Amino acid sequence: MSQAETTPRTIGQQETNMSLDNTSHPGRTRPEELVPSRYAVRIGEIDVLVVSDGVLPLPTAMLGHNADPAVRAAWLNDMFLPPDAFDWSLNVVVVRSGGQTILIDAGLGLDPNLNLPRAGQLIKRLEAAGIDLSSVTDVVLTHMHMDHIGGLLVGGVKDRLRPDLRIHVAAAEVKFWESPDFSHVSMPPGFPDALRATAKRFAEEYRSQLRLFDEEYEVAPGVVVRRTGGHTPGHSVVRLASGGDRLTFAGDAVFAVGFDHPDWYNGFEHDPEEAARVRIGLLTELATTGEQLVATHLPFPSVGRVALDGDHFRWVPVFWDY
Ligand SMILES: [Zn+2]
């Protein structure tokens, strides 16, 4: 079984005083941080750290734009959530395996035009966790929506990253953003333009560092990124496996509402029918294997398992080892 790591552990050669742990680091944590912003688990020999990039307020209609509004309102009421808008979590994961330090997604970043001041916390929270940007050897992108790539576009970040950084992303994703189709999404005004512009800027700034894969690629021992499509054509999940333990980072294949209503179309899905098929297939698989699940927009720290409950799914958070 995996367990939270509570003692410092040597990882890699140049990071002898760093660990992925749940302990506080006096002097590094900002006084305004009232709750911990990271949570560590071990998957066999692989270290996993979930880091919160903050939260992103979004209108509730985006949870299921094909749903009956009365049924959607009832679900929100059952979940004790406000009717019109609520904060979505933004989770990023750092993985260490085989001497590599891998950042899975990069959060929203800090675009002043977006006026989303509670998101884009990733860089300072990586620092608070003792993770230097120059120690990151690989980035894996589940897809190129701005809430997954924006952190790499924050001023000064690229200069602090290694020049030989590898950024793994599905070839279909990069191709999609050359001429993206927004005809099936349901987003607040302004979002499509912001998503287009951010993906374009990212592809331009990091083109020489992109390492494209078609369907599947093993980034490090036991760390495999696999394309699912659906949410975007190149959307991918990351499967971790070591010593009999397993954990899947599902990116945007799974949202909090997706356990009760996996067939609801999320407003950010570019092919919502395919996204629903991907979600149901993945949740069914995870319920069968009992492996751990982390997803970008599940409530932090987003570590849990999936149970089958009759004909729908149930989210079972892990008991925090803290
Ligand atoms: Zn997202």
Short mmCIF file of N, CA and C in Angstrom, two decimals, residues 85-238:
data_model
loop_
_atom_site.label_atom_id
_atom_site.label_comp_id
_atom_site.label_asym_id
_atom_site.label_seq_id
_atom_site.Cartn_x
_atom_site.Cartn_y
_atom_site.Cartn_z
N ALA A 85 -22.25 29.49 -9.12
CA ALA A 85 -20.81 29.37 -9.40
C ALA A 85 -20.12 28.82 -8.16
N PHE A 86 -19.06 28.07 -8.37
CA PHE A 86 -18.23 27.66 -7.23
C PHE A 86 -16.80 27.46 -7.69
N ASP A 87 -15.92 27.31 -6.71
CA ASP A 87 -14.48 27.23 -7.00
C ASP A 87 -14.08 25.81 -7.37
N TRP A 88 -13.46 25.69 -8.53
CA TRP A 88 -12.88 24.41 -8.93
C TRP A 88 -11.44 24.36 -8.44
N SER A 89 -11.05 23.24 -7.92
CA SER A 89 -9.64 23.05 -7.55
C SER A 89 -8.78 23.00 -8.81
N LEU A 90 -7.52 23.35 -8.61
CA LEU A 90 -6.52 23.18 -9.67
C LEU A 90 -5.35 22.41 -9.05
N ASN A 91 -5.24 21.14 -9.40
CA ASN A 91 -4.17 20.31 -8.84
C ASN A 91 -3.11 20.01 -9.88
N VAL A 92 -1.87 20.11 -9.45
CA VAL A 92 -0.71 19.78 -10.28
C VAL A 92 0.03 18.67 -9.53
N VAL A 93 0.76 17.83 -10.23
CA VAL A 93 1.47 16.73 -9.57
C VAL A 93 2.94 16.79 -9.93
N VAL A 94 3.79 16.56 -8.93
CA VAL A 94 5.22 16.37 -9.15
C VAL A 94 5.54 14.91 -8.85
N VAL A 95 6.24 14.27 -9.77
CA VAL A 95 6.57 12.85 -9.63
C VAL A 95 8.08 12.70 -9.68
N ARG A 96 8.63 11.87 -8.81
CA ARG A 96 10.05 11.55 -8.92
C ARG A 96 10.21 10.05 -9.08
N SER A 97 10.88 9.68 -10.17
CA SER A 97 11.12 8.27 -10.46
C SER A 97 12.40 8.14 -11.25
N GLY A 98 13.24 7.19 -10.87
CA GLY A 98 14.46 6.91 -11.62
C GLY A 98 15.39 8.10 -11.77
N GLY A 99 15.42 9.00 -10.78
CA GLY A 99 16.30 10.16 -10.86
C GLY A 99 15.72 11.33 -11.64
N GLN A 100 14.53 11.15 -12.22
CA GLN A 100 13.89 12.25 -12.95
C GLN A 100 12.86 12.93 -12.04
N THR A 101 12.74 14.23 -12.21
CA THR A 101 11.69 15.00 -11.53
C THR A 101 10.74 15.51 -12.60
N ILE A 102 9.49 15.08 -12.48
CA ILE A 102 8.52 15.28 -13.56
C ILE A 102 7.36 16.12 -13.04
N LEU A 103 7.11 17.23 -13.71
CA LEU A 103 5.96 18.09 -13.40
C LEU A 103 4.83 17.70 -14.34
N ILE A 104 3.69 17.31 -13.76
CA ILE A 104 2.54 16.94 -14.59
C ILE A 104 1.55 18.10 -14.55
N ASP A 105 1.48 18.81 -15.65
CA ASP A 105 0.71 20.04 -15.82
C ASP A 105 1.33 21.18 -15.01
N ALA A 106 0.89 22.40 -15.30
CA ALA A 106 1.60 23.56 -14.75
C ALA A 106 0.68 24.65 -14.22
N GLY A 107 -0.61 24.35 -14.06
CA GLY A 107 -1.50 25.34 -13.48
C GLY A 107 -1.84 26.48 -14.43
N LEU A 108 -2.55 27.47 -13.89
CA LEU A 108 -3.14 28.53 -14.71
C LEU A 108 -2.19 29.67 -15.03
N GLY A 109 -1.19 29.87 -14.17
CA GLY A 109 -0.35 31.04 -14.38
C GLY A 109 -0.99 32.30 -13.85
N LEU A 110 -0.39 33.43 -14.18
CA LEU A 110 -0.81 34.69 -13.57
C LEU A 110 -1.06 35.76 -14.63
N ASP A 111 -2.02 35.52 -15.49
CA ASP A 111 -2.35 36.51 -16.50
C ASP A 111 -3.20 37.61 -15.86
N PRO A 112 -2.68 38.85 -15.77
CA PRO A 112 -3.45 39.91 -15.10
C PRO A 112 -4.78 40.21 -15.78
N ASN A 113 -4.89 39.88 -17.07
CA ASN A 113 -6.15 40.15 -17.78
C ASN A 113 -7.27 39.19 -17.37
N LEU A 114 -6.89 38.05 -16.78
CA LEU A 114 -7.90 37.05 -16.45
C LEU A 114 -8.61 37.36 -15.14
N ASN A 115 -7.99 38.16 -14.28
CA ASN A 115 -8.57 38.50 -12.98
C ASN A 115 -8.98 37.25 -12.20
N LEU A 116 -8.07 36.31 -12.09
CA LEU A 116 -8.31 35.08 -11.32
C LEU A 116 -7.21 34.95 -10.26
N PRO A 117 -7.25 35.86 -9.25
CA PRO A 117 -6.11 35.99 -8.35
C PRO A 117 -5.91 34.81 -7.40
N ARG A 118 -6.92 33.94 -7.26
CA ARG A 118 -6.76 32.83 -6.31
C ARG A 118 -6.15 31.60 -7.00
N ALA A 119 -5.96 31.67 -8.31
CA ALA A 119 -5.29 30.58 -9.03
C ALA A 119 -3.86 31.03 -9.35
N GLY A 120 -3.10 30.14 -9.98
CA GLY A 120 -1.74 30.51 -10.38
C GLY A 120 -0.75 30.54 -9.24
N GLN A 121 -0.98 29.71 -8.23
CA GLN A 121 -0.12 29.69 -7.04
C GLN A 121 1.05 28.71 -7.18
N LEU A 122 1.10 27.97 -8.29
CA LEU A 122 2.01 26.81 -8.37
C LEU A 122 3.47 27.14 -8.08
N ILE A 123 3.99 28.19 -8.71
CA ILE A 123 5.43 28.43 -8.61
C ILE A 123 5.84 28.69 -7.16
N LYS A 124 5.08 29.55 -6.47
CA LYS A 124 5.46 29.84 -5.08
C LYS A 124 5.24 28.63 -4.19
N ARG A 125 4.27 27.77 -4.54
CA ARG A 125 4.04 26.58 -3.71
C ARG A 125 5.07 25.49 -3.99
N LEU A 126 5.58 25.44 -5.21
CA LEU A 126 6.72 24.54 -5.46
C LEU A 126 7.91 24.99 -4.62
N GLU A 127 8.13 26.29 -4.59
CA GLU A 127 9.25 26.83 -3.78
C GLU A 127 9.03 26.49 -2.31
N ALA A 128 7.80 26.65 -1.84
CA ALA A 128 7.50 26.34 -0.43
C ALA A 128 7.75 24.86 -0.13
N ALA A 129 7.60 24.01 -1.16
CA ALA A 129 7.84 22.57 -0.98
C ALA A 129 9.31 22.22 -1.17
N GLY A 130 10.14 23.22 -1.46
CA GLY A 130 11.57 22.97 -1.63
C GLY A 130 11.91 22.41 -3.00
N ILE A 131 11.05 22.60 -3.97
CA ILE A 131 11.31 22.10 -5.32
C ILE A 131 11.75 23.25 -6.20
N ASP A 132 13.00 23.21 -6.62
CA ASP A 132 13.55 24.26 -7.48
C ASP A 132 13.17 23.95 -8.93
N LEU A 133 12.76 24.98 -9.66
CA LEU A 133 12.38 24.75 -11.06
C LEU A 133 13.52 24.12 -11.86
N SER A 134 14.76 24.42 -11.48
CA SER A 134 15.89 23.88 -12.24
C SER A 134 16.09 22.39 -12.00
N SER A 135 15.38 21.82 -11.02
CA SER A 135 15.50 20.37 -10.78
C SER A 135 14.51 19.57 -11.63
N VAL A 136 13.59 20.27 -12.29
CA VAL A 136 12.57 19.56 -13.10
C VAL A 136 13.22 19.11 -14.41
N THR A 137 13.20 17.80 -14.66
CA THR A 137 13.81 17.26 -15.89
C THR A 137 12.79 17.11 -17.01
N ASP A 138 11.51 16.89 -16.62
CA ASP A 138 10.47 16.62 -17.61
C ASP A 138 9.17 17.29 -17.18
N VAL A 139 8.42 17.75 -18.16
CA VAL A 139 7.04 18.18 -17.93
C VAL A 139 6.16 17.28 -18.79
N VAL A 140 5.06 16.83 -18.21
CA VAL A 140 4.06 16.09 -18.98
C VAL A 140 2.79 16.94 -18.99
N LEU A 141 2.23 17.15 -20.16
CA LEU A 141 1.00 17.95 -20.27
C LEU A 141 -0.16 17.03 -20.62
N THR A 142 -1.21 17.07 -19.78
CA THR A 142 -2.39 16.27 -20.11
C THR A 142 -3.10 16.88 -21.32
N HIS A 143 -3.04 18.20 -21.45
CA HIS A 143 -3.56 18.88 -22.63
C HIS A 143 -3.15 20.34 -22.53
N MET A 144 -3.52 21.14 -23.53
CA MET A 144 -2.98 22.49 -23.63
C MET A 144 -4.01 23.58 -23.32
N HIS A 145 -5.01 23.28 -22.48
CA HIS A 145 -5.85 24.34 -21.94
C HIS A 145 -5.02 25.19 -20.99
N MET A 146 -5.39 26.46 -20.89
CA MET A 146 -4.53 27.41 -20.15
C MET A 146 -4.39 27.08 -18.67
N ASP A 147 -5.37 26.38 -18.09
CA ASP A 147 -5.24 26.05 -16.67
C ASP A 147 -4.28 24.87 -16.45
N HIS A 148 -3.67 24.38 -17.54
CA HIS A 148 -2.70 23.28 -17.44
C HIS A 148 -1.31 23.68 -17.94
N ILE A 149 -1.24 24.77 -18.68
CA ILE A 149 0.05 25.20 -19.24
C ILE A 149 0.47 26.59 -18.78
N GLY A 150 -0.48 27.36 -18.21
CA GLY A 150 -0.21 28.78 -17.94
C GLY A 150 0.97 29.03 -17.02
N GLY A 151 1.21 28.11 -16.08
CA GLY A 151 2.32 28.31 -15.15
C GLY A 151 3.67 28.41 -15.84
N LEU A 152 3.79 27.77 -17.01
CA LEU A 152 5.06 27.81 -17.75
C LEU A 152 5.26 29.14 -18.47
N LEU A 153 4.17 29.95 -18.53
CA LEU A 153 4.25 31.23 -19.24
C LEU A 153 4.39 32.42 -18.30
N VAL A 154 4.45 32.13 -17.00
CA VAL A 154 4.65 33.22 -16.02
C VAL A 154 6.04 33.82 -16.25
N GLY A 155 6.12 35.14 -16.16
CA GLY A 155 7.37 35.85 -16.42
C GLY A 155 8.52 35.29 -15.58
N GLY A 156 9.64 34.98 -16.23
CA GLY A 156 10.83 34.52 -15.54
C GLY A 156 10.91 33.01 -15.36
N VAL A 157 9.79 32.30 -15.54
CA VAL A 157 9.79 30.84 -15.30
C VAL A 157 10.67 30.12 -16.31
N LYS A 158 10.52 30.47 -17.59
CA LYS A 158 11.28 29.74 -18.61
C LYS A 158 12.79 29.85 -18.36
N ASP A 159 13.21 31.03 -17.89
CA ASP A 159 14.65 31.24 -17.64
C ASP A 159 15.16 30.39 -16.48
N ARG A 160 14.26 30.01 -15.59
CA ARG A 160 14.68 29.21 -14.43
C ARG A 160 14.59 27.71 -14.70
N LEU A 161 13.96 27.34 -15.80
CA LEU A 161 13.88 25.93 -16.17
C LEU A 161 15.15 25.51 -16.90
N ARG A 162 15.48 24.22 -16.86
CA ARG A 162 16.68 23.74 -17.53
C ARG A 162 16.56 23.91 -19.03
N PRO A 163 17.64 24.27 -19.70
CA PRO A 163 17.57 24.39 -21.16
C PRO A 163 17.27 23.06 -21.85
N ASP A 164 17.62 21.94 -21.17
CA ASP A 164 17.35 20.62 -21.78
C ASP A 164 16.05 19.99 -21.26
N LEU A 165 15.17 20.82 -20.66
CA LEU A 165 13.87 20.32 -20.20
C LEU A 165 13.11 19.69 -21.36
N ARG A 166 12.51 18.51 -21.10
CA ARG A 166 11.68 17.85 -22.11
C ARG A 166 10.22 18.05 -21.73
N ILE A 167 9.39 18.46 -22.67
CA ILE A 167 7.96 18.64 -22.43
C ILE A 167 7.20 17.63 -23.29
N HIS A 168 6.59 16.64 -22.62
CA HIS A 168 5.92 15.56 -23.33
C HIS A 168 4.45 15.90 -23.50
N VAL A 169 3.97 15.83 -24.71
CA VAL A 169 2.57 16.12 -25.01
C VAL A 169 2.20 15.32 -26.26
N ALA A 170 0.94 14.93 -26.34
CA ALA A 170 0.49 14.14 -27.50
C ALA A 170 0.60 14.98 -28.77
N ALA A 171 1.07 14.33 -29.83
CA ALA A 171 1.18 15.02 -31.13
C ALA A 171 -0.18 15.57 -31.56
N ALA A 172 -1.25 14.80 -31.27
CA ALA A 172 -2.59 15.23 -31.68
C ALA A 172 -3.00 16.52 -30.97
N GLU A 173 -2.45 16.76 -29.78
CA GLU A 173 -2.80 17.96 -29.03
C GLU A 173 -2.18 19.20 -29.69
N VAL A 174 -0.92 19.09 -30.02
CA VAL A 174 -0.23 20.23 -30.65
C VAL A 174 -0.90 20.54 -32.00
N LYS A 175 -1.22 19.49 -32.73
CA LYS A 175 -1.87 19.68 -34.04
C LYS A 175 -3.24 20.35 -33.86
N PHE A 176 -4.00 19.90 -32.85
CA PHE A 176 -5.35 20.44 -32.62
C PHE A 176 -5.31 21.95 -32.44
N TRP A 177 -4.33 22.44 -31.69
CA TRP A 177 -4.30 23.86 -31.36
C TRP A 177 -3.81 24.73 -32.50
N GLU A 178 -3.40 24.11 -33.60
CA GLU A 178 -3.08 24.92 -34.79
C GLU A 178 -4.35 25.49 -35.39
N SER A 179 -5.49 24.77 -35.21
CA SER A 179 -6.77 25.26 -35.71
C SER A 179 -7.89 24.64 -34.87
N PRO A 180 -8.01 25.08 -33.62
CA PRO A 180 -8.90 24.38 -32.67
C PRO A 180 -10.38 24.58 -32.97
N ASP A 181 -11.15 23.51 -32.75
CA ASP A 181 -12.60 23.51 -32.95
C ASP A 181 -13.29 23.75 -31.60
N PHE A 182 -14.02 24.88 -31.50
CA PHE A 182 -14.73 25.22 -30.27
C PHE A 182 -16.25 25.06 -30.44
N SER A 183 -16.68 24.33 -31.47
CA SER A 183 -18.11 24.31 -31.78
C SER A 183 -18.94 23.49 -30.79
N HIS A 184 -18.29 22.62 -29.98
CA HIS A 184 -19.07 21.78 -29.05
C HIS A 184 -18.86 22.15 -27.59
N VAL A 185 -18.12 23.22 -27.32
CA VAL A 185 -17.85 23.60 -25.93
C VAL A 185 -18.97 24.51 -25.42
N SER A 186 -18.98 24.78 -24.12
CA SER A 186 -19.93 25.72 -23.51
C SER A 186 -19.19 26.45 -22.40
N MET A 187 -18.53 27.54 -22.78
CA MET A 187 -17.63 28.25 -21.86
C MET A 187 -18.12 29.67 -21.63
N PRO A 188 -17.72 30.29 -20.53
CA PRO A 188 -18.04 31.70 -20.32
C PRO A 188 -17.41 32.55 -21.42
N PRO A 189 -18.02 33.73 -21.69
CA PRO A 189 -17.47 34.62 -22.72
C PRO A 189 -16.01 34.94 -22.43
N GLY A 190 -15.22 35.01 -23.47
CA GLY A 190 -13.82 35.36 -23.31
C GLY A 190 -12.90 34.16 -23.19
N PHE A 191 -13.46 33.03 -22.70
CA PHE A 191 -12.59 31.87 -22.50
C PHE A 191 -12.03 31.30 -23.80
N PRO A 192 -12.85 31.10 -24.84
CA PRO A 192 -12.27 30.52 -26.07
C PRO A 192 -11.09 31.34 -26.60
N ASP A 193 -11.23 32.66 -26.62
CA ASP A 193 -10.12 33.48 -27.13
C ASP A 193 -8.89 33.35 -26.24
N ALA A 194 -9.11 33.34 -24.92
CA ALA A 194 -7.98 33.22 -24.00
C ALA A 194 -7.30 31.85 -24.15
N LEU A 195 -8.09 30.80 -24.33
CA LEU A 195 -7.52 29.46 -24.50
C LEU A 195 -6.71 29.37 -25.79
N ARG A 196 -7.28 29.91 -26.87
CA ARG A 196 -6.56 29.91 -28.16
C ARG A 196 -5.23 30.64 -28.03
N ALA A 197 -5.30 31.84 -27.46
CA ALA A 197 -4.10 32.68 -27.38
C ALA A 197 -3.02 32.04 -26.50
N THR A 198 -3.45 31.44 -25.38
CA THR A 198 -2.47 30.85 -24.47
C THR A 198 -1.80 29.64 -25.10
N ALA A 199 -2.59 28.78 -25.75
CA ALA A 199 -2.01 27.59 -26.39
C ALA A 199 -1.05 27.99 -27.50
N LYS A 200 -1.41 29.02 -28.24
CA LYS A 200 -0.56 29.48 -29.35
C LYS A 200 0.77 30.00 -28.81
N ARG A 201 0.66 30.82 -27.76
CA ARG A 201 1.87 31.39 -27.17
C ARG A 201 2.76 30.28 -26.59
N PHE A 202 2.13 29.31 -25.94
CA PHE A 202 2.90 28.21 -25.36
C PHE A 202 3.64 27.44 -26.46
N ALA A 203 2.93 27.11 -27.55
CA ALA A 203 3.56 26.32 -28.63
C ALA A 203 4.73 27.09 -29.23
N GLU A 204 4.59 28.40 -29.31
CA GLU A 204 5.68 29.21 -29.88
C GLU A 204 6.87 29.26 -28.93
N GLU A 205 6.59 29.48 -27.65
CA GLU A 205 7.71 29.67 -26.70
C GLU A 205 8.46 28.39 -26.40
N TYR A 206 7.76 27.26 -26.46
CA TYR A 206 8.40 26.00 -26.02
C TYR A 206 8.57 24.98 -27.16
N ARG A 207 8.37 25.41 -28.41
CA ARG A 207 8.35 24.45 -29.51
C ARG A 207 9.58 23.54 -29.53
N SER A 208 10.76 24.11 -29.30
CA SER A 208 11.99 23.30 -29.42
C SER A 208 12.10 22.27 -28.31
N GLN A 209 11.32 22.43 -27.24
CA GLN A 209 11.43 21.48 -26.12
C GLN A 209 10.33 20.42 -26.11
N LEU A 210 9.39 20.51 -27.04
CA LEU A 210 8.28 19.55 -27.07
C LEU A 210 8.78 18.19 -27.53
N ARG A 211 8.36 17.15 -26.84
CA ARG A 211 8.64 15.76 -27.22
C ARG A 211 7.29 15.10 -27.45
N LEU A 212 6.95 14.87 -28.71
CA LEU A 212 5.61 14.42 -29.05
C LEU A 212 5.51 12.90 -29.04
N PHE A 213 4.37 12.40 -28.57
CA PHE A 213 4.10 10.96 -28.65
C PHE A 213 2.74 10.78 -29.33
N ASP A 214 2.54 9.60 -29.89
CA ASP A 214 1.27 9.34 -30.57
C ASP A 214 0.21 8.81 -29.60
N GLU A 215 0.45 7.66 -29.00
CA GLU A 215 -0.56 7.05 -28.12
C GLU A 215 -0.07 6.90 -26.69
N GLU A 216 1.22 6.57 -26.51
CA GLU A 216 1.69 6.23 -25.18
C GLU A 216 3.20 6.43 -25.13
N TYR A 217 3.70 6.87 -23.97
CA TYR A 217 5.14 7.05 -23.84
C TYR A 217 5.53 6.87 -22.37
N GLU A 218 6.60 6.08 -22.14
CA GLU A 218 7.10 5.90 -20.76
C GLU A 218 8.12 6.99 -20.48
N VAL A 219 7.72 7.96 -19.67
CA VAL A 219 8.54 9.14 -19.39
C VAL A 219 9.70 8.79 -18.46
N ALA A 220 9.43 7.92 -17.49
CA ALA A 220 10.42 7.48 -16.49
C ALA A 220 9.95 6.10 -16.04
N PRO A 221 10.78 5.38 -15.29
CA PRO A 221 10.34 4.04 -14.86
C PRO A 221 8.99 4.07 -14.14
N GLY A 222 8.02 3.36 -14.71
CA GLY A 222 6.69 3.29 -14.09
C GLY A 222 5.82 4.50 -14.30
N VAL A 223 6.26 5.43 -15.12
CA VAL A 223 5.50 6.67 -15.37
C VAL A 223 5.14 6.72 -16.86
N VAL A 224 3.89 6.39 -17.17
CA VAL A 224 3.47 6.26 -18.57
C VAL A 224 2.36 7.25 -18.86
N VAL A 225 2.55 8.06 -19.89
CA VAL A 225 1.49 8.99 -20.33
C VAL A 225 0.78 8.33 -21.51
N ARG A 226 -0.55 8.38 -21.45
CA ARG A 226 -1.33 7.69 -22.48
C ARG A 226 -2.44 8.59 -22.99
N ARG A 227 -2.54 8.74 -24.29
CA ARG A 227 -3.57 9.60 -24.89
C ARG A 227 -4.94 8.95 -24.76
N THR A 228 -5.93 9.78 -24.35
CA THR A 228 -7.32 9.30 -24.28
C THR A 228 -8.20 10.00 -25.30
N GLY A 229 -7.84 11.22 -25.69
CA GLY A 229 -8.75 12.05 -26.49
C GLY A 229 -9.97 12.45 -25.67
N GLY A 230 -10.99 12.96 -26.36
CA GLY A 230 -12.25 13.33 -25.69
C GLY A 230 -12.27 14.78 -25.27
N HIS A 231 -11.73 15.07 -24.12
CA HIS A 231 -11.71 16.45 -23.60
C HIS A 231 -11.09 17.38 -24.64
N THR A 232 -9.92 17.00 -25.12
CA THR A 232 -9.31 17.55 -26.34
C THR A 232 -8.78 16.34 -27.11
N PRO A 233 -8.49 16.49 -28.41
CA PRO A 233 -8.04 15.31 -29.18
C PRO A 233 -6.77 14.67 -28.62
N GLY A 234 -5.90 15.49 -28.01
CA GLY A 234 -4.66 14.91 -27.48
C GLY A 234 -4.68 14.76 -25.97
N HIS A 235 -5.84 14.91 -25.35
CA HIS A 235 -5.90 14.78 -23.88
C HIS A 235 -5.32 13.42 -23.47
N SER A 236 -4.51 13.44 -22.41
CA SER A 236 -3.82 12.23 -21.96
C SER A 236 -3.94 12.09 -20.45
N VAL A 237 -3.78 10.87 -19.99
CA VAL A 237 -3.71 10.60 -18.55
C VAL A 237 -2.32 10.03 -18.26
N VAL A 238 -1.92 10.09 -17.00
CA VAL A 238 -0.61 9.56 -16.61
C VAL A 238 -0.83 8.40 -15.65
#
